[in-house]
mmCIF file of C-alpha atoms and ligand atoms in Angstrom:
data_model
loop_
_atom_site.group_PDB
_atom_site.id
_atom_site.type_symbol
_atom_site.label_atom_id
_atom_site.label_comp_id
_atom_site.label_asym_id
_atom_site.label_seq_id
_atom_site.Cartn_x
_atom_site.Cartn_y
_atom_site.Cartn_z
ATOM 1 C CA UNK A 29 -4.342 -3.434 -14.260
ATOM 2 C CA UNK A 30 -6.125 -4.802 -11.236
ATOM 3 C CA UNK A 31 -5.151 -3.720 -7.753
ATOM 4 C CA UNK A 32 -6.496 -5.013 -4.475
ATOM 5 C CA UNK A 33 -5.574 -4.740 -0.832
ATOM 6 C CA UNK A 34 -6.251 -7.516 1.708
ATOM 7 C CA UNK A 35 -6.093 -6.758 5.409
ATOM 8 C CA UNK A 36 -4.402 -9.819 6.888
ATOM 9 C CA UNK A 37 -4.052 -8.440 10.407
ATOM 10 C CA UNK A 38 -5.731 -5.392 11.933
ATOM 11 C CA UNK A 39 -4.942 -5.556 15.654
ATOM 12 C CA UNK A 40 -2.844 -3.238 17.761
ATOM 13 C CA UNK A 41 0.225 -4.512 19.580
ATOM 14 C CA UNK A 42 -1.759 -7.259 21.322
ATOM 15 C CA UNK A 43 -3.758 -9.626 19.107
ATOM 16 C CA UNK A 44 -7.308 -10.680 19.936
ATOM 17 C CA UNK A 45 -9.372 -13.687 18.905
ATOM 18 C CA UNK A 46 -10.798 -11.564 16.064
ATOM 19 C CA UNK A 47 -7.769 -9.573 14.986
ATOM 20 C CA UNK A 48 -4.284 -10.801 14.078
ATOM 21 C CA UNK A 49 -1.198 -8.549 14.388
ATOM 22 C CA UNK A 50 -0.510 -6.230 11.502
ATOM 23 C CA UNK A 51 0.012 -7.276 7.890
ATOM 24 C CA UNK A 52 -1.394 -5.924 4.660
ATOM 25 C CA UNK A 53 -1.187 -7.718 1.350
ATOM 26 C CA UNK A 54 -1.328 -5.694 -1.844
ATOM 27 C CA UNK A 55 -1.705 -7.299 -5.235
ATOM 28 C CA UNK A 56 -1.090 -5.198 -8.325
ATOM 29 C CA UNK A 57 -1.751 -7.313 -11.399
ATOM 30 C CA UNK A 58 0.953 -10.010 -11.161
ATOM 31 C CA UNK A 59 2.953 -8.439 -8.318
ATOM 32 C CA UNK A 60 2.274 -9.246 -4.656
ATOM 33 C CA UNK A 61 3.620 -7.236 -1.726
ATOM 34 C CA UNK A 62 3.417 -7.510 2.026
ATOM 35 C CA UNK A 63 3.410 -4.435 4.203
ATOM 36 C CA UNK A 64 4.498 -5.513 7.684
ATOM 37 C CA UNK A 65 4.402 -9.118 8.764
ATOM 38 C CA UNK A 66 3.033 -9.647 12.264
ATOM 39 C CA UNK A 67 3.037 -13.019 13.998
ATOM 40 C CA UNK A 68 0.854 -15.567 12.205
ATOM 41 C CA UNK A 69 0.775 -13.687 8.905
ATOM 42 C CA UNK A 70 1.494 -16.878 6.941
ATOM 43 C CA UNK A 71 -1.697 -18.513 8.259
ATOM 44 C CA UNK A 72 -3.698 -15.400 7.403
ATOM 45 C CA UNK A 73 -2.283 -15.611 3.866
ATOM 46 C CA UNK A 74 -3.563 -19.177 3.650
ATOM 47 C CA UNK A 75 -6.941 -18.389 5.226
ATOM 48 C CA UNK A 76 -7.606 -15.447 2.969
ATOM 49 C CA UNK A 77 -6.157 -16.967 -0.184
ATOM 50 C CA UNK A 78 -3.476 -14.430 -1.073
ATOM 51 C CA UNK A 79 -0.868 -17.085 -1.810
ATOM 52 C CA UNK A 80 2.826 -16.762 -1.016
ATOM 53 C CA UNK A 81 4.027 -15.196 -4.253
ATOM 54 C CA UNK A 82 5.536 -12.200 -2.508
ATOM 55 C CA UNK A 83 8.918 -10.884 -3.603
ATOM 56 C CA UNK A 84 9.023 -7.769 -1.417
ATOM 57 C CA UNK A 85 8.130 -7.188 2.220
ATOM 58 C CA UNK A 86 7.986 -3.574 3.383
ATOM 59 C CA UNK A 87 8.549 -3.213 7.121
ATOM 60 C CA UNK A 88 7.435 0.089 8.664
ATOM 61 C CA UNK A 89 9.302 -0.481 11.947
ATOM 62 C CA UNK A 90 10.605 -3.361 13.973
ATOM 63 C CA UNK A 91 8.172 -3.514 16.890
ATOM 64 C CA UNK A 92 7.306 -7.180 17.378
ATOM 65 C CA UNK A 93 3.704 -6.889 16.244
ATOM 66 C CA UNK A 94 4.963 -5.852 12.775
ATOM 67 C CA UNK A 95 7.829 -8.305 12.216
ATOM 68 C CA UNK A 96 7.422 -11.498 14.255
ATOM 69 C CA UNK A 97 5.749 -13.251 11.329
ATOM 70 C CA UNK A 98 8.916 -13.046 9.232
ATOM 71 C CA UNK A 99 10.719 -16.141 10.652
ATOM 72 C CA UNK A 100 7.708 -18.423 10.160
ATOM 73 C CA UNK A 101 6.852 -17.127 6.713
ATOM 74 C CA UNK A 102 10.444 -17.473 5.515
ATOM 75 C CA UNK A 103 10.639 -21.021 6.903
ATOM 76 C CA UNK A 104 7.462 -22.036 5.075
ATOM 77 C CA UNK A 105 8.714 -20.464 1.848
ATOM 78 C CA UNK A 106 11.852 -22.572 2.300
ATOM 79 C CA UNK A 107 9.820 -25.783 2.870
ATOM 80 C CA UNK A 108 7.928 -24.911 -0.317
ATOM 81 C CA UNK A 109 11.281 -25.007 -2.141
ATOM 82 C CA UNK A 110 11.146 -21.401 -3.100
ATOM 83 C CA UNK A 111 14.178 -20.291 -5.033
ATOM 84 C CA UNK A 112 13.214 -16.728 -6.004
ATOM 85 C CA UNK A 113 14.930 -13.983 -4.030
ATOM 86 C CA UNK A 114 12.988 -12.194 -1.306
ATOM 87 C CA UNK A 115 13.670 -8.523 -0.560
ATOM 88 C CA UNK A 116 12.803 -7.082 2.829
ATOM 89 C CA UNK A 117 12.795 -3.295 3.134
ATOM 90 C CA UNK A 118 13.132 -1.706 6.564
ATOM 91 C CA UNK A 119 13.891 1.672 8.133
ATOM 92 C CA UNK A 120 17.499 2.860 8.535
ATOM 93 C CA UNK A 121 19.554 1.082 11.174
ATOM 94 C CA UNK A 122 17.321 -2.005 11.341
ATOM 95 C CA UNK A 123 19.023 -4.291 8.833
ATOM 96 C CA UNK A 124 20.812 -6.540 11.308
ATOM 97 C CA UNK A 125 17.686 -6.928 13.425
ATOM 98 C CA UNK A 126 15.719 -8.052 10.359
ATOM 99 C CA UNK A 127 18.535 -10.359 9.245
ATOM 100 C CA UNK A 128 18.512 -11.920 12.699
ATOM 101 C CA UNK A 129 14.782 -12.556 12.370
ATOM 102 C CA UNK A 130 15.337 -14.310 9.044
ATOM 103 C CA UNK A 131 17.820 -16.709 10.653
ATOM 104 C CA UNK A 132 16.198 -16.732 14.095
ATOM 105 C CA UNK A 133 16.322 -20.522 14.412
ATOM 106 C CA UNK A 134 19.927 -20.749 13.303
ATOM 107 C CA UNK A 135 19.049 -22.038 9.835
ATOM 108 C CA UNK A 136 19.410 -19.839 6.772
ATOM 109 C CA UNK A 137 16.813 -20.299 4.024
ATOM 110 C CA UNK A 138 18.152 -21.805 0.794
ATOM 111 C CA UNK A 139 16.790 -18.920 -1.304
ATOM 112 C CA UNK A 140 18.394 -15.462 -1.183
ATOM 113 C CA UNK A 141 16.921 -12.966 1.284
ATOM 114 C CA UNK A 142 18.167 -9.417 0.900
ATOM 115 C CA UNK A 143 17.474 -6.734 3.448
ATOM 116 C CA UNK A 144 17.498 -3.109 2.306
ATOM 117 C CA UNK A 145 17.309 -0.045 4.515
ATOM 118 C CA UNK A 146 15.127 2.764 3.189
ATOM 119 C CA UNK A 147 14.885 6.319 4.471
ATOM 120 C CA UNK A 148 12.031 8.737 4.001
ATOM 121 C CA UNK A 149 12.121 10.048 0.429
ATOM 122 C CA UNK A 150 13.764 6.899 -0.958
ATOM 123 C CA UNK A 151 12.201 4.878 -3.717
ATOM 124 C CA UNK A 152 12.226 1.369 -2.250
ATOM 125 C CA UNK A 153 10.989 -0.287 -5.433
ATOM 126 C CA UNK A 154 10.748 1.071 -8.945
ATOM 127 C CA UNK A 155 8.748 -0.734 -11.598
ATOM 128 C CA UNK A 156 7.649 0.181 -15.102
ATOM 129 C CA UNK A 157 4.365 1.805 -14.148
ATOM 130 C CA UNK A 158 4.730 2.542 -10.448
ATOM 131 C CA UNK A 159 7.015 3.088 -7.493
ATOM 132 C CA UNK A 160 6.886 2.299 -3.805
ATOM 133 C CA UNK A 161 8.330 5.191 -1.799
ATOM 134 C CA UNK A 162 9.087 5.599 1.879
ATOM 135 C CA UNK A 163 7.910 8.653 3.798
ATOM 136 C CA UNK A 164 8.425 10.029 7.290
ATOM 137 C CA UNK A 165 6.151 9.040 10.121
ATOM 138 C CA UNK A 166 6.549 9.566 13.846
ATOM 139 C CA UNK A 167 6.507 6.654 16.257
ATOM 140 C CA UNK A 168 8.582 5.822 19.312
ATOM 141 C CA UNK A 169 11.228 4.196 17.161
ATOM 142 C CA UNK A 170 12.671 4.680 13.679
ATOM 143 C CA UNK A 171 9.710 4.195 11.356
ATOM 144 C CA UNK A 172 8.633 4.956 7.813
ATOM 145 C CA UNK A 173 5.355 4.729 5.921
ATOM 146 C CA UNK A 174 5.077 3.486 2.330
ATOM 147 C CA UNK A 175 3.240 4.885 -0.679
ATOM 148 C CA UNK A 176 2.573 2.898 -3.850
ATOM 149 C CA UNK A 177 2.340 5.562 -6.531
ATOM 150 C CA UNK A 178 1.457 4.761 -10.125
ATOM 151 C CA UNK A 179 2.660 6.880 -13.045
ATOM 152 C CA UNK A 180 0.108 8.839 -15.036
ATOM 153 C CA UNK A 181 -1.373 6.740 -17.805
ATOM 154 C CA UNK A 182 -1.471 7.812 -21.436
ATOM 155 C CA UNK A 183 -4.439 9.878 -22.487
ATOM 156 C CA UNK A 184 -7.323 8.186 -24.250
ATOM 157 C CA UNK A 185 -6.754 7.597 -27.990
ATOM 158 C CA UNK A 186 -9.558 8.936 -30.180
ATOM 159 C CA UNK A 187 -9.599 6.217 -32.776
ATOM 160 C CA UNK A 188 -12.598 7.607 -34.647
ATOM 161 C CA UNK A 189 -11.047 11.041 -35.041
ATOM 162 C CA UNK A 190 -7.729 9.512 -36.124
ATOM 163 C CA UNK A 191 -9.546 7.643 -38.896
ATOM 164 C CA UNK A 192 -11.369 10.840 -39.920
ATOM 165 C CA UNK A 193 -7.994 12.549 -40.247
ATOM 166 C CA UNK A 194 -6.949 9.750 -42.595
ATOM 167 C CA UNK A 195 -4.520 7.914 -40.294
ATOM 168 C CA UNK A 196 -4.418 4.291 -41.430
ATOM 169 C CA UNK A 197 -5.156 1.671 -38.783
ATOM 170 C CA UNK A 198 -1.818 0.160 -37.707
ATOM 171 C CA UNK A 199 1.564 1.285 -36.397
ATOM 172 C CA UNK A 200 0.784 4.998 -36.866
ATOM 173 C CA UNK A 201 -1.960 4.633 -34.260
ATOM 174 C CA UNK A 202 0.498 3.426 -31.626
ATOM 175 C CA UNK A 203 3.112 5.997 -32.695
ATOM 176 C CA UNK A 204 0.573 8.761 -32.065
ATOM 177 C CA UNK A 205 -0.561 7.225 -28.794
ATOM 178 C CA UNK A 206 3.100 7.078 -27.721
ATOM 179 C CA UNK A 207 3.411 10.830 -28.322
ATOM 180 C CA UNK A 208 4.983 10.957 -31.796
ATOM 181 C CA UNK A 209 3.735 12.954 -34.788
ATOM 182 C CA UNK A 210 3.167 10.919 -37.971
ATOM 183 C CA UNK A 211 3.202 11.845 -41.640
ATOM 184 C CA UNK A 212 0.476 10.491 -43.907
ATOM 185 C CA UNK A 213 1.004 9.398 -47.546
ATOM 186 C CA UNK A 214 -0.249 12.773 -48.828
ATOM 187 C CA UNK A 215 2.278 14.613 -46.685
ATOM 188 C CA UNK A 216 -0.178 15.772 -43.996
ATOM 189 C CA UNK A 217 1.305 15.683 -40.496
ATOM 190 C CA UNK A 218 -0.921 14.524 -37.621
ATOM 191 C CA UNK A 219 0.230 15.384 -34.117
ATOM 192 C CA UNK A 220 -0.597 13.503 -30.897
ATOM 193 C CA UNK A 221 -2.552 16.414 -29.384
ATOM 194 C CA UNK A 222 -5.101 16.029 -32.208
ATOM 195 C CA UNK A 223 -6.010 12.492 -31.241
ATOM 196 C CA UNK A 224 -4.783 11.813 -27.688
ATOM 197 C CA UNK A 225 -6.505 13.180 -24.565
ATOM 198 C CA UNK A 226 -4.826 14.443 -21.387
ATOM 199 C CA UNK A 227 -2.788 11.962 -19.332
ATOM 200 C CA UNK A 228 -4.967 10.119 -16.851
ATOM 201 C CA UNK A 229 -3.876 9.893 -13.207
ATOM 202 C CA UNK A 230 -2.640 6.582 -11.804
ATOM 203 C CA UNK A 231 -3.581 5.222 -8.411
ATOM 204 C CA UNK A 232 -2.045 5.826 -5.021
ATOM 205 C CA UNK A 233 -2.220 3.543 -1.999
ATOM 206 C CA UNK A 234 -0.589 4.740 1.207
ATOM 207 C CA UNK A 235 0.139 2.891 4.446
ATOM 208 C CA UNK A 236 1.421 4.720 7.515
ATOM 209 C CA UNK A 237 2.237 1.891 9.907
ATOM 210 C CA UNK A 238 2.240 3.088 13.527
ATOM 211 C CA UNK A 239 2.345 6.854 13.813
ATOM 212 C CA UNK A 240 1.091 10.004 15.409
ATOM 213 C CA UNK A 241 -0.697 12.331 12.961
ATOM 214 C CA UNK A 242 2.009 14.019 10.836
ATOM 215 C CA UNK A 243 2.106 16.438 7.895
ATOM 216 C CA UNK A 244 4.314 14.054 5.903
ATOM 217 C CA UNK A 245 1.358 11.672 5.667
ATOM 218 C CA UNK A 246 -0.839 14.437 4.276
ATOM 219 C CA UNK A 247 1.751 15.011 1.575
ATOM 220 C CA UNK A 248 2.321 11.321 0.811
ATOM 221 C CA UNK A 249 -1.425 10.649 0.693
ATOM 222 C CA UNK A 250 -2.388 13.601 -1.514
ATOM 223 C CA UNK A 251 -5.507 12.517 -3.452
ATOM 224 C CA UNK A 252 -4.812 8.907 -2.438
ATOM 225 C CA UNK A 253 -7.248 6.263 -3.593
ATOM 226 C CA UNK A 254 -6.704 4.504 -0.268
ATOM 227 C CA UNK A 255 -5.004 5.695 2.906
ATOM 228 C CA UNK A 256 -4.461 3.025 5.560
ATOM 229 C CA UNK A 257 -3.804 4.877 8.804
ATOM 230 C CA UNK A 258 -3.027 3.977 12.401
ATOM 231 C CA UNK A 259 -6.137 4.400 14.555
ATOM 232 C CA UNK A 260 -5.059 2.482 17.627
ATOM 233 C CA UNK A 261 -7.299 4.508 19.922
ATOM 234 C CA UNK A 262 -10.453 6.611 20.026
ATOM 235 C CA UNK A 263 -10.583 10.077 21.601
ATOM 236 C CA UNK A 264 -11.225 8.611 25.082
ATOM 237 C CA UNK A 265 -7.569 7.584 25.073
ATOM 238 C CA UNK A 266 -6.113 10.484 23.185
ATOM 239 C CA UNK A 267 -3.385 11.063 25.782
ATOM 240 C CA UNK A 268 -2.366 7.449 25.594
ATOM 241 C CA UNK A 269 -2.187 7.738 21.784
ATOM 242 C CA UNK A 270 0.212 10.659 22.100
ATOM 243 C CA UNK A 271 2.370 8.925 24.702
ATOM 244 C CA UNK A 272 2.684 5.731 22.680
ATOM 245 C CA UNK A 273 3.225 7.289 19.254
ATOM 246 C CA UNK A 274 -0.166 6.355 17.835
ATOM 247 C CA UNK A 275 -3.233 8.148 16.474
ATOM 248 C CA UNK A 276 -6.891 8.320 17.322
ATOM 249 C CA UNK A 277 -9.553 7.637 14.726
ATOM 250 C CA UNK A 278 -10.452 11.311 14.696
ATOM 251 C CA UNK A 279 -6.842 12.346 14.077
ATOM 252 C CA UNK A 280 -6.567 9.804 11.257
ATOM 253 C CA UNK A 281 -9.766 11.201 9.756
ATOM 254 C CA UNK A 282 -8.378 14.703 9.880
ATOM 255 C CA UNK A 283 -5.173 13.635 8.087
ATOM 256 C CA UNK A 284 -7.185 11.843 5.391
ATOM 257 C CA UNK A 285 -9.418 14.883 4.946
ATOM 258 C CA UNK A 286 -6.459 17.251 4.606
ATOM 259 C CA UNK A 287 -4.843 14.902 2.079
ATOM 260 C CA UNK A 288 -8.028 14.675 0.025
ATOM 261 C CA UNK A 289 -7.920 10.873 0.227
ATOM 262 C CA UNK A 290 -10.890 9.125 -1.342
ATOM 263 C CA UNK A 291 -10.938 6.202 1.081
ATOM 264 C CA UNK A 292 -9.597 5.828 4.589
ATOM 265 C CA UNK A 293 -9.054 2.466 6.265
ATOM 266 C CA UNK A 294 -8.477 2.574 10.024
ATOM 267 C CA UNK A 295 -6.276 -0.157 11.370
ATOM 268 C CA UNK A 296 -4.039 -1.254 14.275
ATOM 269 C CA UNK A 297 -7.127 -1.208 16.514
ATOM 270 C CA UNK A 298 -6.244 -1.610 20.182
ATOM 271 C CA UNK A 299 -7.551 -4.757 21.892
ATOM 272 C CA UNK A 300 -9.562 -2.449 24.160
ATOM 273 C CA UNK A 301 -11.931 -1.830 21.244
ATOM 274 C CA UNK A 302 -11.582 -5.118 19.425
ATOM 275 C CA UNK A 303 -15.264 -5.965 19.419
ATOM 276 C CA UNK A 304 -16.679 -2.490 19.180
ATOM 277 C CA UNK A 305 -15.362 0.066 16.716
ATOM 278 C CA UNK A 306 -18.377 2.392 16.857
ATOM 279 C CA UNK A 307 -16.389 5.118 18.617
ATOM 280 C CA UNK A 308 -13.775 4.920 15.873
ATOM 281 C CA UNK A 309 -16.442 5.121 13.202
ATOM 282 C CA UNK A 310 -18.280 8.085 14.717
ATOM 283 C CA UNK A 311 -15.157 10.063 15.469
ATOM 284 C CA UNK A 312 -13.493 9.509 12.107
ATOM 285 C CA UNK A 313 -16.698 10.530 10.331
ATOM 286 C CA UNK A 314 -16.650 13.854 12.183
ATOM 287 C CA UNK A 315 -13.461 14.806 10.405
ATOM 288 C CA UNK A 316 -13.509 12.812 7.133
ATOM 289 C CA UNK A 317 -16.033 13.107 4.278
ATOM 290 C CA UNK A 318 -14.749 10.276 2.083
ATOM 291 C CA UNK A 319 -15.437 6.557 2.256
ATOM 292 C CA UNK A 320 -14.532 5.167 5.674
ATOM 293 C CA UNK A 321 -13.509 1.559 6.254
ATOM 294 C CA UNK A 322 -12.674 -0.212 9.493
ATOM 295 C CA UNK A 323 -11.630 -3.544 8.040
ATOM 296 C CA UNK A 324 -11.819 -6.896 9.769
ATOM 297 C CA UNK A 325 -9.084 -9.427 9.128
ATOM 298 C CA UNK A 326 -9.573 -10.872 5.662
ATOM 299 C CA UNK A 327 -11.428 -7.892 4.211
ATOM 300 C CA UNK A 328 -10.344 -7.045 0.679
ATOM 301 C CA UNK A 329 -10.811 -3.788 -1.194
ATOM 302 C CA UNK A 330 -10.473 -3.333 -4.930
ATOM 303 C CA UNK A 331 -8.725 -0.140 -6.017
ATOM 304 C CA UNK A 332 -10.223 1.070 -9.317
ATOM 305 C CA UNK A 333 -8.628 3.770 -11.467
ATOM 306 C CA UNK A 334 -9.800 7.283 -10.537
ATOM 307 C CA UNK A 335 -11.614 7.623 -13.887
ATOM 308 C CA UNK A 336 -13.205 4.209 -13.438
ATOM 309 C CA UNK A 337 -11.266 2.503 -16.252
HETATM 310 ZN ZN1 ZN B 494 2.174 -1.791 16.182
HETATM 311 ZN ZN1 ZN B 495 4.881 0.182 16.915
#
C-alpha cells in the first residue's frame, strides 16, 4: 500500500511568493485526504498534480490561513460536476463557521458537504486498515492535530516451512495466515505460530497544525514515520512563538526526538524566514537525530513501511 505526503502550502499566516498558506495532501493507496486548506490550495493541487479526488478534509483550526481555500475548492469541485459527498472535519464548536465557508458566496454546492466536529481522542475516520484520530494541541483557539495510524499488518507467512509441514498449497495457506489452525489429511494439526511471524507495525503520519510544543504530540507521534510540526519561528523569536501559540524549530525537534519519530518535517514557516531556513535547520538538528525535512511547496515524501516492505 503506497503512501505519500505532498506539501501544498508551507507558509505561516502570511503567504510569500515562494510559500502558499497551509495545506497538506496525503495519498494512501486509493484514498486522498487534505489536512487544512489555506487560500489557493486548489491551484497548488493542480500545480503539483494531486488531483481533486479528496473525500475528507481535516481542519486543525479555523484561522484564515488554514481554511480560506475551502470556498474556492468546493466551487471548483461543483463546476467539475462532482457528486460524491465531501466530509470536512473540524474542532468542536466550529461547524457553523465551516458551513458558512462552504456557502460563502450564497450558493450551495450540488454535492453533499457534511461537516463533523471532532474532539481530541475521537476517531475522525475509520477504514479497514487505518484510522485518522484527533489529538490535543495548544494554539490561541480551539485546535486539534491529526494522526493517521495504520493497524499492525499480519506477520510474514513462511510458505517454505508450511510446505515442509505438509500443508497443501491453497485455502489452508490463507486460513493459517489469517490466524486459524488447520488439520491435514493425516490428522496432523498445524497452528499459525508455526508458519506466521510476528505482526508487523503499520505506519503513522502525524500533523500538528499550529501549536506550542505539547506532550500530547509526543504521545500521538510515538515512533511516527513522519511528524509534520509547526515551526513558525526560530529561537530568535522564541517569545513571539509563545505569545502566538506557535513553536520554534528547536522545540519541534525536541518533541520529535521525545516521540522517537523517524522523520520530522518543519512547516508553517513565518514570512520572516521565507527565503532562509538555515536557522531552522541548525536549531532543529541540535535536538533531533532523525531525518529532518524543511519542505518547499510541492515537495513530496514517500512513506515506506517500517520494515521496508
Ligand atoms: Zn496558521
Ligand atoms: Zn493559527
